[in-house]
Amino acid sequence: MRLRRELFRLKNQKPLPNITFIDPDGTRRQFEATVGQTLLEVGQENGIDLEGACEACMACSTCHVIVDEEWYARLEPSSEDEKDLLDLVFNLERTSRLGCQIHITDELDGLVVSLPRGHLNLQDG
């Protein structure tokens, strides 16, 4: 009975969303993410170079990513605070976002983001 319940649970479990990170050199790396995580957390857990110096307090821009055009409109809009920080990043693009502000949902399965070349840590003064 216990085995049957476990098999049922596994069979009816949704697959985890897949997120693709593109390094500045063009290398693509895909990882599974847990719904509710931030993009910053997904990256850090998988060895992606997203510093997150302020630990997601929106006091830096070291988790700056560039969202693929196809996915940008599907994200929740940026807050005014996020927009203010984005105004200060190197390599700002129209689809730039902070990884700490993108929360993974089932609908983001397949999300593609690029890592910009270099970043500015606003906490370094």
mmCIF file with all atom_site columns, C-alpha atoms in Angstrom:
data_model
loop_
_atom_site.group_PDB
_atom_site.id
_atom_site.type_symbol
_atom_site.label_atom_id
_atom_site.label_alt_id
_atom_site.label_comp_id
_atom_site.label_asym_id
_atom_site.label_entity_id
_atom_site.label_seq_id
_atom_site.pdbx_PDB_ins_code
_atom_site.Cartn_x
_atom_site.Cartn_y
_atom_site.Cartn_z
_atom_site.occupancy
_atom_site.B_iso_or_equiv
_atom_site.pdbx_formal_charge
_atom_site.auth_seq_id
_atom_site.auth_comp_id
_atom_site.auth_asym_id
_atom_site.auth_atom_id
_atom_site.pdbx_PDB_model_num
ATOM 1   C CA . MET A 1 1   ? 0.000  0.000  0.000   1.00 0.00 ? 1   MET A CA 1
ATOM 2   C CA . ARG A 1 2   ? 2.793  2.414  0.898   1.00 0.00 ? 2   ARG A CA 1
ATOM 3   C CA . LEU A 1 3   ? 4.614  1.662  -2.360  1.00 0.00 ? 3   LEU A CA 1
ATOM 4   C CA . ARG A 1 4   ? 1.410  2.201  -4.337  1.00 0.00 ? 4   ARG A CA 1
ATOM 5   C CA . ARG A 1 5   ? 0.900  5.643  -2.747  1.00 0.00 ? 5   ARG A CA 1
ATOM 6   C CA . GLU A 1 6   ? 4.486  6.623  -3.496  1.00 0.00 ? 6   GLU A CA 1
ATOM 7   C CA . LEU A 1 7   ? 4.159  5.492  -7.116  1.00 0.00 ? 7   LEU A CA 1
ATOM 8   C CA . PHE A 1 8   ? 0.902  7.449  -7.432  1.00 0.00 ? 8   PHE A CA 1
ATOM 9   C CA . ARG A 1 9   ? 2.556  10.550 -5.976  1.00 0.00 ? 9   ARG A CA 1
ATOM 10  C CA . LEU A 1 10  ? 5.505  10.292 -8.349  1.00 0.00 ? 10  LEU A CA 1
ATOM 11  C CA . LYS A 1 11  ? 3.289  9.606  -11.358 1.00 0.00 ? 11  LYS A CA 1
ATOM 12  C CA . ASN A 1 12  ? 1.103  12.651 -10.714 1.00 0.00 ? 12  ASN A CA 1
ATOM 13  C CA . GLN A 1 13  ? 3.892  15.029 -9.841  1.00 0.00 ? 13  GLN A CA 1
ATOM 14  C CA . LYS A 1 14  ? 4.449  17.880 -12.289 1.00 0.00 ? 14  LYS A CA 1
ATOM 15  C CA . PRO A 1 15  ? 7.861  18.085 -13.922 1.00 0.00 ? 15  PRO A CA 1
ATOM 16  C CA . LEU A 1 16  ? 10.090 20.845 -12.598 1.00 0.00 ? 16  LEU A CA 1
ATOM 17  C CA . PRO A 1 17  ? 10.490 23.997 -14.708 1.00 0.00 ? 17  PRO A CA 1
ATOM 18  C CA . ASN A 1 18  ? 13.682 24.109 -16.792 1.00 0.00 ? 18  ASN A CA 1
ATOM 19  C CA . ILE A 1 19  ? 15.706 27.313 -16.881 1.00 0.00 ? 19  ILE A CA 1
ATOM 20  C CA . THR A 1 20  ? 18.498 27.994 -19.390 1.00 0.00 ? 20  THR A CA 1
ATOM 21  C CA . PHE A 1 21  ? 21.396 30.312 -18.553 1.00 0.00 ? 21  PHE A CA 1
ATOM 22  C CA . ILE A 1 22  ? 23.632 31.551 -21.380 1.00 0.00 ? 22  ILE A CA 1
ATOM 23  C CA . ASP A 1 23  ? 27.152 32.535 -20.301 1.00 0.00 ? 23  ASP A CA 1
ATOM 24  C CA . PRO A 1 24  ? 28.833 35.583 -21.901 1.00 0.00 ? 24  PRO A CA 1
ATOM 25  C CA . ASP A 1 25  ? 30.861 33.166 -24.068 1.00 0.00 ? 25  ASP A CA 1
ATOM 26  C CA . GLY A 1 26  ? 27.641 31.634 -25.453 1.00 0.00 ? 26  GLY A CA 1
ATOM 27  C CA . THR A 1 27  ? 27.698 28.418 -23.409 1.00 0.00 ? 27  THR A CA 1
ATOM 28  C CA . ARG A 1 28  ? 24.148 27.281 -22.622 1.00 0.00 ? 28  ARG A CA 1
ATOM 29  C CA . ARG A 1 29  ? 23.410 25.489 -19.345 1.00 0.00 ? 29  ARG A CA 1
ATOM 30  C CA . GLN A 1 30  ? 19.981 24.170 -18.419 1.00 0.00 ? 30  GLN A CA 1
ATOM 31  C CA . PHE A 1 31  ? 18.800 23.354 -14.906 1.00 0.00 ? 31  PHE A CA 1
ATOM 32  C CA . GLU A 1 32  ? 15.629 22.248 -13.173 1.00 0.00 ? 32  GLU A CA 1
ATOM 33  C CA . ALA A 1 33  ? 14.169 24.799 -10.765 1.00 0.00 ? 33  ALA A CA 1
ATOM 34  C CA . THR A 1 34  ? 11.701 24.571 -7.922  1.00 0.00 ? 34  THR A CA 1
ATOM 35  C CA . VAL A 1 35  ? 8.555  26.692 -8.139  1.00 0.00 ? 35  VAL A CA 1
ATOM 36  C CA . GLY A 1 36  ? 8.925  29.616 -5.733  1.00 0.00 ? 36  GLY A CA 1
ATOM 37  C CA . GLN A 1 37  ? 12.703 29.903 -6.011  1.00 0.00 ? 37  GLN A CA 1
ATOM 38  C CA . THR A 1 38  ? 14.199 33.054 -7.439  1.00 0.00 ? 38  THR A CA 1
ATOM 39  C CA . LEU A 1 39  ? 16.294 32.959 -10.571 1.00 0.00 ? 39  LEU A CA 1
ATOM 40  C CA . LEU A 1 40  ? 19.219 34.072 -8.395  1.00 0.00 ? 40  LEU A CA 1
ATOM 41  C CA . GLU A 1 41  ? 18.781 31.002 -6.158  1.00 0.00 ? 41  GLU A CA 1
ATOM 42  C CA . VAL A 1 42  ? 18.569 28.653 -9.140  1.00 0.00 ? 42  VAL A CA 1
ATOM 43  C CA . GLY A 1 43  ? 21.761 30.110 -10.579 1.00 0.00 ? 43  GLY A CA 1
ATOM 44  C CA . GLN A 1 44  ? 23.704 30.046 -7.334  1.00 0.00 ? 44  GLN A CA 1
ATOM 45  C CA . GLU A 1 45  ? 22.687 26.441 -6.573  1.00 0.00 ? 45  GLU A CA 1
ATOM 46  C CA . ASN A 1 46  ? 24.031 25.403 -9.967  1.00 0.00 ? 46  ASN A CA 1
ATOM 47  C CA . GLY A 1 47  ? 27.325 27.289 -10.048 1.00 0.00 ? 47  GLY A CA 1
ATOM 48  C CA . ILE A 1 48  ? 26.200 30.186 -12.248 1.00 0.00 ? 48  ILE A CA 1
ATOM 49  C CA . ASP A 1 49  ? 28.189 33.409 -11.716 1.00 0.00 ? 49  ASP A CA 1
ATOM 50  C CA . LEU A 1 50  ? 25.401 35.453 -10.108 1.00 0.00 ? 50  LEU A CA 1
ATOM 51  C CA . GLU A 1 51  ? 26.893 37.066 -7.022  1.00 0.00 ? 51  GLU A CA 1
ATOM 52  C CA . GLY A 1 52  ? 23.797 38.399 -5.266  1.00 0.00 ? 52  GLY A CA 1
ATOM 53  C CA . ALA A 1 53  ? 25.987 40.516 -2.960  1.00 0.00 ? 53  ALA A CA 1
ATOM 54  C CA . CYS A 1 54  ? 23.015 42.041 -1.112  1.00 0.00 ? 54  CYS A CA 1
ATOM 55  C CA . GLU A 1 55  ? 21.393 38.636 -0.554  1.00 0.00 ? 55  GLU A CA 1
ATOM 56  C CA . ALA A 1 56  ? 18.249 39.633 -2.497  1.00 0.00 ? 56  ALA A CA 1
ATOM 57  C CA . CYS A 1 57  ? 17.631 42.865 -0.538  1.00 0.00 ? 57  CYS A CA 1
ATOM 58  C CA . MET A 1 58  ? 17.628 44.946 -3.743  1.00 0.00 ? 58  MET A CA 1
ATOM 59  C CA . ALA A 1 59  ? 20.679 46.944 -2.703  1.00 0.00 ? 59  ALA A CA 1
ATOM 60  C CA . CYS A 1 60  ? 22.996 45.886 -5.542  1.00 0.00 ? 60  CYS A CA 1
ATOM 61  C CA . SER A 1 61  ? 22.822 44.763 -9.146  1.00 0.00 ? 61  SER A CA 1
ATOM 62  C CA . THR A 1 62  ? 25.124 41.736 -9.080  1.00 0.00 ? 62  THR A CA 1
ATOM 63  C CA . CYS A 1 63  ? 22.317 39.367 -10.117 1.00 0.00 ? 63  CYS A CA 1
ATOM 64  C CA . HIS A 1 64  ? 21.627 41.290 -13.344 1.00 0.00 ? 64  HIS A CA 1
ATOM 65  C CA . VAL A 1 65  ? 20.444 39.039 -16.178 1.00 0.00 ? 65  VAL A CA 1
ATOM 66  C CA . ILE A 1 66  ? 19.165 39.696 -19.679 1.00 0.00 ? 66  ILE A CA 1
ATOM 67  C CA . VAL A 1 67  ? 15.900 37.898 -20.326 1.00 0.00 ? 67  VAL A CA 1
ATOM 68  C CA . ASP A 1 68  ? 15.317 36.400 -23.765 1.00 0.00 ? 68  ASP A CA 1
ATOM 69  C CA . GLU A 1 69  ? 12.877 38.549 -25.805 1.00 0.00 ? 69  GLU A CA 1
ATOM 70  C CA . GLU A 1 70  ? 10.401 35.687 -26.059 1.00 0.00 ? 70  GLU A CA 1
ATOM 71  C CA . TRP A 1 71  ? 10.145 35.445 -22.262 1.00 0.00 ? 71  TRP A CA 1
ATOM 72  C CA . TYR A 1 72  ? 10.374 39.058 -21.114 1.00 0.00 ? 72  TYR A CA 1
ATOM 73  C CA . ALA A 1 73  ? 6.658  39.878 -21.463 1.00 0.00 ? 73  ALA A CA 1
ATOM 74  C CA . ARG A 1 74  ? 5.713  36.731 -19.526 1.00 0.00 ? 74  ARG A CA 1
ATOM 75  C CA . LEU A 1 75  ? 7.432  37.944 -16.356 1.00 0.00 ? 75  LEU A CA 1
ATOM 76  C CA . GLU A 1 76  ? 5.797  39.976 -13.625 1.00 0.00 ? 76  GLU A CA 1
ATOM 77  C CA . PRO A 1 77  ? 6.586  43.659 -14.266 1.00 0.00 ? 77  PRO A CA 1
ATOM 78  C CA . SER A 1 78  ? 9.619  45.233 -12.577 1.00 0.00 ? 78  SER A CA 1
ATOM 79  C CA . SER A 1 79  ? 8.988  47.285 -9.446  1.00 0.00 ? 79  SER A CA 1
ATOM 80  C CA . GLU A 1 80  ? 10.103 50.920 -9.345  1.00 0.00 ? 80  GLU A CA 1
ATOM 81  C CA . ASP A 1 81  ? 12.921 49.934 -6.955  1.00 0.00 ? 81  ASP A CA 1
ATOM 82  C CA . GLU A 1 82  ? 14.157 47.302 -9.398  1.00 0.00 ? 82  GLU A CA 1
ATOM 83  C CA . LYS A 1 83  ? 14.001 49.795 -12.273 1.00 0.00 ? 83  LYS A CA 1
ATOM 84  C CA . ASP A 1 84  ? 16.055 52.278 -10.235 1.00 0.00 ? 84  ASP A CA 1
ATOM 85  C CA . LEU A 1 85  ? 18.792 49.675 -9.681  1.00 0.00 ? 85  LEU A CA 1
ATOM 86  C CA . LEU A 1 86  ? 18.701 48.580 -13.309 1.00 0.00 ? 86  LEU A CA 1
ATOM 87  C CA . ASP A 1 87  ? 19.389 52.178 -14.369 1.00 0.00 ? 87  ASP A CA 1
ATOM 88  C CA . LEU A 1 88  ? 22.830 51.748 -12.783 1.00 0.00 ? 88  LEU A CA 1
ATOM 89  C CA . VAL A 1 89  ? 23.936 48.403 -14.276 1.00 0.00 ? 89  VAL A CA 1
ATOM 90  C CA . PHE A 1 90  ? 26.619 47.880 -16.906 1.00 0.00 ? 90  PHE A CA 1
ATOM 91  C CA . ASN A 1 91  ? 25.390 46.494 -20.231 1.00 0.00 ? 91  ASN A CA 1
ATOM 92  C CA . LEU A 1 92  ? 21.768 47.472 -19.640 1.00 0.00 ? 92  LEU A CA 1
ATOM 93  C CA . GLU A 1 93  ? 19.392 45.976 -22.204 1.00 0.00 ? 93  GLU A CA 1
ATOM 94  C CA . ARG A 1 94  ? 15.670 46.535 -22.737 1.00 0.00 ? 94  ARG A CA 1
ATOM 95  C CA . THR A 1 95  ? 15.014 43.089 -21.238 1.00 0.00 ? 95  THR A CA 1
ATOM 96  C CA . SER A 1 96  ? 17.385 43.436 -18.259 1.00 0.00 ? 96  SER A CA 1
ATOM 97  C CA . ARG A 1 97  ? 16.110 42.223 -14.886 1.00 0.00 ? 97  ARG A CA 1
ATOM 98  C CA . LEU A 1 98  ? 17.496 41.380 -11.460 1.00 0.00 ? 98  LEU A CA 1
ATOM 99  C CA . GLY A 1 99  ? 17.588 37.633 -10.867 1.00 0.00 ? 99  GLY A CA 1
ATOM 100 C CA . CYS A 1 100 ? 16.497 38.086 -7.252  1.00 0.00 ? 100 CYS A CA 1
ATOM 101 C CA . GLN A 1 101 ? 13.209 39.565 -8.465  1.00 0.00 ? 101 GLN A CA 1
ATOM 102 C CA . ILE A 1 102 ? 12.217 36.778 -10.860 1.00 0.00 ? 102 ILE A CA 1
ATOM 103 C CA . HIS A 1 103 ? 10.262 34.092 -9.021  1.00 0.00 ? 103 HIS A CA 1
ATOM 104 C CA . ILE A 1 104 ? 10.002 30.729 -10.747 1.00 0.00 ? 104 ILE A CA 1
ATOM 105 C CA . THR A 1 105 ? 6.518  29.513 -11.677 1.00 0.00 ? 105 THR A CA 1
ATOM 106 C CA . ASP A 1 106 ? 5.335  26.560 -13.740 1.00 0.00 ? 106 ASP A CA 1
ATOM 107 C CA . GLU A 1 107 ? 4.645  29.030 -16.551 1.00 0.00 ? 107 GLU A CA 1
ATOM 108 C CA . LEU A 1 108 ? 8.350  29.900 -16.729 1.00 0.00 ? 108 LEU A CA 1
ATOM 109 C CA . ASP A 1 109 ? 9.313  26.381 -17.830 1.00 0.00 ? 109 ASP A CA 1
ATOM 110 C CA . GLY A 1 110 ? 11.787 26.989 -20.657 1.00 0.00 ? 110 GLY A CA 1
ATOM 111 C CA . LEU A 1 111 ? 12.862 30.477 -19.512 1.00 0.00 ? 111 LEU A CA 1
ATOM 112 C CA . VAL A 1 112 ? 16.115 31.610 -21.146 1.00 0.00 ? 112 VAL A CA 1
ATOM 113 C CA . VAL A 1 113 ? 18.360 34.299 -19.645 1.00 0.00 ? 113 VAL A CA 1
ATOM 114 C CA . SER A 1 114 ? 21.807 35.565 -20.602 1.00 0.00 ? 114 SER A CA 1
ATOM 115 C CA . LEU A 1 115 ? 24.518 36.698 -18.241 1.00 0.00 ? 115 LEU A CA 1
ATOM 116 C CA . PRO A 1 116 ? 25.937 40.122 -19.129 1.00 0.00 ? 116 PRO A CA 1
ATOM 117 C CA . ARG A 1 117 ? 29.655 40.741 -19.374 1.00 0.00 ? 117 ARG A CA 1
ATOM 118 C CA . GLY A 1 118 ? 30.729 42.284 -16.047 1.00 0.00 ? 118 GLY A CA 1
ATOM 119 C CA . HIS A 1 119 ? 28.640 43.884 -13.329 1.00 0.00 ? 119 HIS A CA 1
ATOM 120 C CA . LEU A 1 120 ? 28.738 46.754 -10.871 1.00 0.00 ? 120 LEU A CA 1
ATOM 121 C CA . ASN A 1 121 ? 28.471 46.011 -7.157  1.00 0.00 ? 121 ASN A CA 1
ATOM 122 C CA . LEU A 1 122 ? 26.755 49.040 -5.636  1.00 0.00 ? 122 LEU A CA 1
ATOM 123 C CA . GLN A 1 123 ? 27.655 47.841 -2.140  1.00 0.00 ? 123 GLN A CA 1
ATOM 124 C CA . ASP A 1 124 ? 31.380 48.266 -2.801  1.00 0.00 ? 124 ASP A CA 1
ATOM 125 C CA . GLY A 1 125 ? 30.936 52.017 -2.572  1.00 0.00 ? 125 GLY A CA 1
#
